[in-house]
Short mmCIF file of C-alpha atoms in Angstrom, two decimals:
data_model
loop_
_atom_site.label_atom_id
_atom_site.label_comp_id
_atom_site.label_asym_id
_atom_site.label_seq_id
_atom_site.Cartn_x
_atom_site.Cartn_y
_atom_site.Cartn_z
CA MET A 297 10.36 4.48 20.10
CA GLY A 298 10.93 8.18 20.62
CA GLU A 299 8.29 10.87 20.84
CA ALA A 300 8.81 12.04 17.23
CA GLU A 301 8.57 8.50 15.89
CA ARG A 302 5.42 7.85 17.93
CA ALA A 303 3.79 11.03 16.60
CA ASP A 304 4.81 10.07 13.06
CA LEU A 305 3.21 6.63 13.44
CA GLU A 306 0.02 8.15 14.90
CA ARG A 307 -0.33 10.45 11.87
CA LEU A 308 0.13 7.47 9.54
CA GLU A 309 -2.49 5.49 11.46
CA ALA A 310 -4.91 8.44 11.25
CA TYR A 311 -4.38 8.65 7.49
CA VAL A 312 -4.98 4.93 6.97
CA SER A 313 -8.10 5.11 9.16
CA SER A 314 -9.40 7.98 7.01
CA LEU A 315 -9.38 5.94 3.78
CA PRO A 316 -12.93 5.31 2.55
CA PRO A 317 -14.53 1.96 3.35
CA GLY A 318 -15.06 -0.51 0.54
CA ARG A 319 -13.53 -3.61 -0.97
CA ILE A 320 -9.84 -3.05 -0.16
CA LEU A 321 -6.72 -5.09 -0.90
CA ASP A 322 -3.72 -4.59 1.39
CA VAL A 323 -0.63 -5.81 -0.49
CA ALA A 324 2.25 -6.90 1.75
CA CYS A 325 -0.01 -6.69 4.79
CA GLY A 326 2.52 -8.43 7.03
CA THR A 327 1.10 -9.01 10.49
CA GLY A 328 -1.91 -6.82 9.77
CA TYR A 329 -0.80 -3.83 11.84
CA LEU A 330 -2.15 -1.26 9.35
CA THR A 331 -4.69 -3.68 7.82
CA ARG A 332 -6.65 -3.48 11.07
CA LEU A 333 -7.35 0.20 10.35
CA LEU A 334 -8.87 -0.36 6.92
CA ARG A 335 -12.67 -0.41 6.80
CA GLY A 336 -15.00 -2.47 4.67
CA GLU A 337 -14.42 -5.82 3.04
CA VAL A 338 -10.65 -6.11 3.44
CA VAL A 339 -8.32 -8.70 1.92
CA GLY A 340 -4.73 -8.92 3.11
CA LEU A 341 -2.00 -10.36 0.89
CA ASP A 342 1.54 -11.27 1.88
CA GLN A 343 4.19 -13.71 0.68
CA SER A 344 5.08 -14.82 4.22
CA ARG A 345 2.94 -17.54 5.79
CA GLU A 346 4.47 -16.69 9.17
CA MET A 347 3.36 -13.05 8.91
CA LEU A 348 -0.10 -14.15 7.79
CA ASP A 349 -0.37 -16.52 10.78
CA VAL A 350 0.10 -13.50 13.07
CA ALA A 351 -2.36 -11.46 10.99
CA ARG A 352 -4.90 -14.30 11.13
CA ARG A 353 -4.80 -14.26 14.95
CA ARG A 354 -5.02 -10.47 15.01
CA LEU A 355 -7.72 -10.15 12.33
CA PRO A 356 -9.89 -13.29 12.23
CA SER A 357 -12.55 -11.68 10.01
CA VAL A 358 -10.11 -10.54 7.29
CA GLU A 359 -9.54 -12.76 4.25
CA LEU A 360 -5.80 -13.44 3.99
CA VAL A 361 -4.00 -14.64 0.86
CA CYS A 362 -0.45 -15.95 0.58
CA ALA A 363 1.11 -15.03 -2.78
CA VAL A 364 4.20 -13.54 -4.37
CA VAL A 365 3.43 -10.48 -6.52
CA PRO A 366 3.25 -9.58 -9.28
CA PRO A 367 0.98 -10.94 -10.62
CA LEU A 368 -1.91 -10.26 -8.25
CA PRO A 369 -4.14 -13.37 -7.97
CA PHE A 370 -7.44 -11.51 -8.39
CA GLU A 371 -9.87 -10.71 -11.19
CA ASP A 372 -9.93 -7.35 -12.97
CA ASP A 373 -11.61 -4.58 -10.93
CA ALA A 374 -11.96 -6.84 -7.89
CA PHE A 375 -11.28 -3.96 -5.48
CA GLU A 376 -12.15 -0.31 -5.08
CA LEU A 377 -8.81 0.41 -3.42
CA LEU A 378 -5.39 -1.22 -3.30
CA PHE A 379 -3.29 -0.12 -0.32
CA THR A 380 0.34 -0.94 0.28
CA SER A 381 2.74 0.37 2.87
CA HIS A 382 6.52 0.03 2.85
CA PHE A 383 6.40 -2.59 0.11
CA TYR A 384 7.19 -0.58 -3.01
CA ARG A 385 10.83 -0.07 -1.97
CA HIS A 386 11.33 -3.83 -2.32
CA VAL A 387 10.26 -3.73 -5.97
CA VAL A 388 13.72 -2.93 -7.27
CA SER A 389 13.83 -2.60 -11.05
CA PRO A 390 11.82 -0.05 -13.06
CA GLU A 391 10.31 -2.93 -15.08
CA GLU A 392 9.15 -4.71 -11.90
CA ARG A 393 7.64 -1.44 -10.64
CA ARG A 394 5.77 -0.88 -13.90
CA ARG A 395 4.52 -4.46 -13.77
CA PHE A 396 3.37 -4.15 -10.15
CA LEU A 397 1.57 -0.85 -10.81
CA SER A 398 -0.04 -2.23 -13.95
CA GLU A 399 -1.34 -5.16 -11.90
CA ALA A 400 -2.46 -2.81 -9.11
CA PHE A 401 -4.54 -0.74 -11.53
CA ARG A 402 -5.88 -3.91 -13.14
CA VAL A 403 -7.41 -5.13 -9.87
CA ALA A 404 -8.32 -1.79 -8.24
CA ARG A 405 -9.74 1.55 -9.29
CA GLU A 406 -7.57 3.47 -6.85
CA VAL A 407 -4.06 2.77 -5.56
CA VAL A 408 -2.49 4.14 -2.37
CA VAL A 409 1.24 3.58 -1.88
CA VAL A 410 2.83 4.65 1.41
CA GLU A 411 6.61 4.80 1.40
CA GLN A 412 9.39 6.31 3.45
CA THR A 413 10.76 9.60 2.16
CA ARG A 414 14.34 9.33 3.30
CA ARG A 415 15.67 6.31 1.46
CA PRO A 416 17.97 6.48 -1.57
CA GLY A 417 16.16 5.87 -4.85
CA PHE A 418 12.72 6.46 -3.41
CA PRO A 419 10.45 9.46 -3.01
CA THR A 420 12.22 12.68 -2.21
CA ARG A 421 11.11 15.45 0.11
CA SER A 422 9.48 17.09 -2.92
CA GLY A 423 7.26 14.02 -3.23
CA ARG A 424 8.36 12.96 -6.70
CA SER A 425 9.05 9.41 -7.74
CA ALA A 426 9.70 8.87 -11.42
CA SER A 427 8.89 5.17 -11.20
CA PHE A 428 5.45 5.81 -9.72
CA ALA A 429 4.78 8.67 -12.13
CA MET A 430 5.37 6.26 -15.02
CA ALA A 431 2.12 4.56 -14.10
CA ARG A 432 -0.55 7.07 -15.15
CA GLY A 433 0.83 10.03 -13.23
CA THR A 434 0.80 10.64 -9.53
CA VAL A 435 -0.93 12.57 -6.83
CA SER A 436 1.20 12.80 -3.72
CA SER A 437 1.12 14.27 -0.26
CA SER A 438 3.18 14.06 2.87
CA VAL A 439 1.37 12.32 5.67
CA THR A 440 4.20 12.52 8.14
CA SER A 441 7.73 13.86 8.22
CA ARG A 442 9.04 10.43 7.21
CA ARG A 443 6.37 9.04 4.92
CA ILE A 444 4.71 10.08 1.71
CA VAL A 445 1.54 8.82 0.10
CA TYR A 446 0.97 8.33 -3.59
CA ARG A 447 -2.71 8.09 -4.36
CA ARG A 448 -3.94 7.62 -7.88
CA SER A 449 -7.26 6.74 -9.45
CA SER A 450 -7.25 4.69 -12.63
CA THR A 451 -9.90 7.00 -14.08
CA ALA A 452 -7.87 10.21 -13.59
CA SER A 453 -6.11 11.69 -16.58
#
């Protein structure tokens, strides 16, 4: 990893660490690398049992759930925050994206999506993503030179 990539990752880690504590769902948590930075009552969800096995060793106090989404296997308003990093790009069709975001806002009051900025069909340098904007608008900011964050509250107009 080069110096620029390391600095980029450190800025992302600082952003994730700055999220408010609470009941948080990390969708597509993988091995728990960023999950470890979330504070409060954290639940990690991933479709890979192998990834969750690594996360379980890394984060023994975090509840981990194996599931394919959508749908999200939780009750309405179960979380204050839903966080996902580098997952949204794998939700290919506009209908699947709408369904995922609808589920995200069903289970959480606030949704934070971190995605790379330099991939075709995903957020541009201007920070716009039509597919995310379809779900109740968007608030976006660049966290690093390579990543953008979409953060949206379900109560915002």
